[in-house]
PDB file of C-alpha atoms in Angstrom:
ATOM      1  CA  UNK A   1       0.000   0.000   0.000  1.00 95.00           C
ATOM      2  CA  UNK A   2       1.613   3.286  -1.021  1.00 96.00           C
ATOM      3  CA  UNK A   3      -0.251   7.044  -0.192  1.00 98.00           C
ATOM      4  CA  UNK A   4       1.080   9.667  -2.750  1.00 96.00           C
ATOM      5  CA  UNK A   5       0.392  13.160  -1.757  1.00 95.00           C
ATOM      6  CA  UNK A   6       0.771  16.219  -3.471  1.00 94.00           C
ATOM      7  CA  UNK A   7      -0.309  19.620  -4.290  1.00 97.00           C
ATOM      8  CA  UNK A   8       2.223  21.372  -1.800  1.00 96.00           C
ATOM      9  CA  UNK A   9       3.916  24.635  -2.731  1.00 97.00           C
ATOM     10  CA  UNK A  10       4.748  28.544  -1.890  1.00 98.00           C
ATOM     11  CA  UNK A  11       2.089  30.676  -1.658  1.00 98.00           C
ATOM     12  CA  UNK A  12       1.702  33.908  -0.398  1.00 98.00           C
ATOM     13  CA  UNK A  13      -0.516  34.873   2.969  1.00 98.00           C
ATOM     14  CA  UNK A  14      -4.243  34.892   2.042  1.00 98.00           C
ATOM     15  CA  UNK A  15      -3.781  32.386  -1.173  1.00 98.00           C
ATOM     16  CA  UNK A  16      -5.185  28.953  -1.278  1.00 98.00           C
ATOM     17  CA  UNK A  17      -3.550  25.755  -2.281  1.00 98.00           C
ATOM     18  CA  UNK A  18      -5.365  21.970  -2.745  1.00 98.00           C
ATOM     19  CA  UNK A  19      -3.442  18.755  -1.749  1.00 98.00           C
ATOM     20  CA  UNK A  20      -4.216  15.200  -2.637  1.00 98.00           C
ATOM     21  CA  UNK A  21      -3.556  12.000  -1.838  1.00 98.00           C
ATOM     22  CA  UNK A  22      -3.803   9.097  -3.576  1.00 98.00           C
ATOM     23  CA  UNK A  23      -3.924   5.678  -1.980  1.00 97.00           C
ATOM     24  CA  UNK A  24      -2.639   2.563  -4.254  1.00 96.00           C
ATOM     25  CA  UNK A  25      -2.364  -0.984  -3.567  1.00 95.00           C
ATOM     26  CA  UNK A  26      -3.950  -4.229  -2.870  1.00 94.00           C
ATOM     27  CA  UNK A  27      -6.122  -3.664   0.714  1.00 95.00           C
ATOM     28  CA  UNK A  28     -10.169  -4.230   1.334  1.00 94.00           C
ATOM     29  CA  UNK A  29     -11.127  -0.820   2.270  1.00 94.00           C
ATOM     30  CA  UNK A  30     -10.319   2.465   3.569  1.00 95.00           C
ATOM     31  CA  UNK A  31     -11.890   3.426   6.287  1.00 95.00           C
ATOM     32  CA  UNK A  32     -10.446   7.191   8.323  1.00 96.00           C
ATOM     33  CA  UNK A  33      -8.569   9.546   6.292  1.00 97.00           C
ATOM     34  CA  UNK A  34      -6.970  12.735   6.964  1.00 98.00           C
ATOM     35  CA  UNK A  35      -3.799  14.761   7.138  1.00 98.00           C
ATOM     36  CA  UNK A  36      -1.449  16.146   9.914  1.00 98.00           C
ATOM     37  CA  UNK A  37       1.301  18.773   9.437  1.00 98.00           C
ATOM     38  CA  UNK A  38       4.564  19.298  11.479  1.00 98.00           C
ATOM     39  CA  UNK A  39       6.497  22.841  11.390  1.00 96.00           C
ATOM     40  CA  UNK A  40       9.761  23.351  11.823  1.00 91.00           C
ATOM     41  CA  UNK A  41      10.946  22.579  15.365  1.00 94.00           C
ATOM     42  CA  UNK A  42       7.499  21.170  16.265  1.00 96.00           C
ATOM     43  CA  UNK A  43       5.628  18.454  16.708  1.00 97.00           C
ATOM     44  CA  UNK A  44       3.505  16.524  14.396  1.00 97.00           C
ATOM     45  CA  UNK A  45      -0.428  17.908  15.134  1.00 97.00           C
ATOM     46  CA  UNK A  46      -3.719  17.107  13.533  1.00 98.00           C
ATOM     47  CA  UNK A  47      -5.097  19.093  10.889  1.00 98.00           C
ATOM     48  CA  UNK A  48      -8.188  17.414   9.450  1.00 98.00           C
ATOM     49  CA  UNK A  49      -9.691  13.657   9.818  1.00 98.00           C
ATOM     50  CA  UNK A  50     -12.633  12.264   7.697  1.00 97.00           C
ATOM     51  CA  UNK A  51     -14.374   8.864   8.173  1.00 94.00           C
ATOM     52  CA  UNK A  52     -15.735   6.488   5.411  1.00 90.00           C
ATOM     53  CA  UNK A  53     -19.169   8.287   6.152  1.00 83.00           C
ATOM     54  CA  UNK A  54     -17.837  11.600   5.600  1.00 82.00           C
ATOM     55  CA  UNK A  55     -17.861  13.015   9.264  1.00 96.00           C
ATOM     56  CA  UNK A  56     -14.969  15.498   9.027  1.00 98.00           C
ATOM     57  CA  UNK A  57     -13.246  16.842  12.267  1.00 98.00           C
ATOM     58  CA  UNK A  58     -10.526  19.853  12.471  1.00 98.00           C
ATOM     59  CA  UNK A  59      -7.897  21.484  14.024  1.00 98.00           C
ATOM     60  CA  UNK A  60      -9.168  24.692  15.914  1.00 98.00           C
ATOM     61  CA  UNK A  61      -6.560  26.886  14.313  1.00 97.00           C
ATOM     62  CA  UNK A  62      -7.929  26.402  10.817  1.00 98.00           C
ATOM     63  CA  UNK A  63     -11.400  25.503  11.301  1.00 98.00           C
ATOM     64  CA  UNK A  64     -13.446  28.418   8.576  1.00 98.00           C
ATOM     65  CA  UNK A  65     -10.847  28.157   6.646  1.00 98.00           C
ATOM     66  CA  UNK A  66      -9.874  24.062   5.370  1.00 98.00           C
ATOM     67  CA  UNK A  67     -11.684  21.842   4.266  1.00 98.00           C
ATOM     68  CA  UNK A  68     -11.238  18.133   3.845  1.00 98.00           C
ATOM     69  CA  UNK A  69     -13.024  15.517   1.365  1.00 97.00           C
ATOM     70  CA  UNK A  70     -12.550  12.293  -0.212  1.00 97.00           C
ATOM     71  CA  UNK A  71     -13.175  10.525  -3.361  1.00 96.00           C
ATOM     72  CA  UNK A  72     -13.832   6.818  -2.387  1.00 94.00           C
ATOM     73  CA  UNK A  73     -13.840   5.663  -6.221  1.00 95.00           C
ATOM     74  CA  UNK A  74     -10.536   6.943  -6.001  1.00 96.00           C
ATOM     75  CA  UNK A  75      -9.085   6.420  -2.413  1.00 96.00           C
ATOM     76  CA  UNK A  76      -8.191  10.173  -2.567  1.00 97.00           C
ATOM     77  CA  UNK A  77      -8.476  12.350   0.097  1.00 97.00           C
ATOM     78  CA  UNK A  78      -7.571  16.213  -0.382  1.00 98.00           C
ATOM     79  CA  UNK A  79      -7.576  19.468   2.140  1.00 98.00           C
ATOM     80  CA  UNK A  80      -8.635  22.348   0.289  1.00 98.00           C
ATOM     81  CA  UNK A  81      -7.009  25.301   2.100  1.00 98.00           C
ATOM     82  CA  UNK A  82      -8.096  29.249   2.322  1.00 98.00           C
ATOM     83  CA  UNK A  83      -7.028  32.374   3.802  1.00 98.00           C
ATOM     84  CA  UNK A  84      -3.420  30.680   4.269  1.00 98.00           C
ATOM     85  CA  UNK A  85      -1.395  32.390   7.089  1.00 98.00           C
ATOM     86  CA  UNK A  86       2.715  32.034   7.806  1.00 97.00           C
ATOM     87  CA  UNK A  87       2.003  30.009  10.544  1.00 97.00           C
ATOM     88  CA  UNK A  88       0.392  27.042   8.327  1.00 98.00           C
ATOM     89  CA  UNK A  89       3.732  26.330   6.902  1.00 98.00           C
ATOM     90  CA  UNK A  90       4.832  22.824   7.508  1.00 98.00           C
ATOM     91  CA  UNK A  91       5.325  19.539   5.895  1.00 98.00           C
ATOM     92  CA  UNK A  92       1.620  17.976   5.236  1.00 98.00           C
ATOM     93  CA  UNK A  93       1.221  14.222   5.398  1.00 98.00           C
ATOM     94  CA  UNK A  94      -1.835  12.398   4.552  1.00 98.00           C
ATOM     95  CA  UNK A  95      -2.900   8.940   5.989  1.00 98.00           C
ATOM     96  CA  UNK A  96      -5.382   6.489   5.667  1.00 97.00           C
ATOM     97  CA  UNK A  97      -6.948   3.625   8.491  1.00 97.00           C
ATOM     98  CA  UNK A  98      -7.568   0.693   5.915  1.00 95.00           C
ATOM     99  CA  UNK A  99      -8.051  -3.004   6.306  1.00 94.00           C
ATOM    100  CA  UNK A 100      -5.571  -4.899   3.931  1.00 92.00           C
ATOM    101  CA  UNK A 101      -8.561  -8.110   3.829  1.00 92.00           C
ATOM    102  CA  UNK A 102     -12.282  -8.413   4.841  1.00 91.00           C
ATOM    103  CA  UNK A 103     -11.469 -10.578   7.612  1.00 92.00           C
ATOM    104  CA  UNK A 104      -8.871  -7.948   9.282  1.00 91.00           C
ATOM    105  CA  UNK A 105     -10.243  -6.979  12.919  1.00 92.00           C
ATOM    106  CA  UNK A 106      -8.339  -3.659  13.008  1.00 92.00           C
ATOM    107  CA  UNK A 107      -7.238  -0.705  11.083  1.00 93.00           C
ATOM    108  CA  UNK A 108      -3.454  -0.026   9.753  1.00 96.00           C
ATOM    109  CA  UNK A 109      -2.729   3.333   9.434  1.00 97.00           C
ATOM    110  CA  UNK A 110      -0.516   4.220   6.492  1.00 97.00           C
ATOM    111  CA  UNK A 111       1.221   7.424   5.860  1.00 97.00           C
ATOM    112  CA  UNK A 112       2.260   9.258   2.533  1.00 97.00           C
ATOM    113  CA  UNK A 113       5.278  10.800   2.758  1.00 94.00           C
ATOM    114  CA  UNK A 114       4.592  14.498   2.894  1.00 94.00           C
ATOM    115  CA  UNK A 115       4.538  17.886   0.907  1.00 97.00           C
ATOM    116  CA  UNK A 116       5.596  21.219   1.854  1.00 98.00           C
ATOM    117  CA  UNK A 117       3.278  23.994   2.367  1.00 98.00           C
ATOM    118  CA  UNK A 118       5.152  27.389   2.837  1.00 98.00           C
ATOM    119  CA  UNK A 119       3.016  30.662   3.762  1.00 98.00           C
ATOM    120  CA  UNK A 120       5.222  33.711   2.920  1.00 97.00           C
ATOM    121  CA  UNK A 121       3.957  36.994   4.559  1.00 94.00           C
TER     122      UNK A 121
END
């Protein structure tokens, strides 16, 4: 199972960028999906989750102003982001709770491995 996520890039304070991530492999189904962020010097934090029934859950600090969906045809998940500010620079990593088979109790959680975001004021 491989998560490729993308979409990162420079943007100044008040653009918008879209990331994606693309989930690829053999597994039964995806079930949570969502993406963290880590800055510089800090520690990796939530940014937005969503389940396989489309409940979504955020962050405080960007709540208004990112939103998260998925594409279950195409185990994608993407954050739509508005308003940027400096302080959402970080690296962005996606991840996705799947069962590899139907008989699987629990949920692995696989990471993609990250784009930067960088806010310039």
């Amino acid at each position: 199972v491989q998560l490729q996520a993308y979409g990162g890039g420079l943007v100044q304070a008040g653009g918008s960028l879209r990331l994606s991530c693309a989930a690829s492999g053999s597994f039964f189904r995806i079930n949570g999906m969502g993406w963290y962020r880590q800055a510089p010097g800090k520690q990796r934090e939530l940014v937005a989750v969503i389940t396989s029934g489309t409940t979504t859950n955020y962050a405080d600090s960007v709540k208004g102003r990112f939103t998260i969906s998925r594409d279950n045809a195409k185990n994608t998940v993407y954050l739509q982001m508005n308003s940027l500010k400096p302080e959402d620079t970080a690296v962005y990593y996606c991840h996705a709770d799947l069962k590899l088979g139907a008989a699987d109790i629990n949920d692995l959680r696989y990471w993609g491995q990250g784009t930067l975001v960088t806010v310039s004021s």
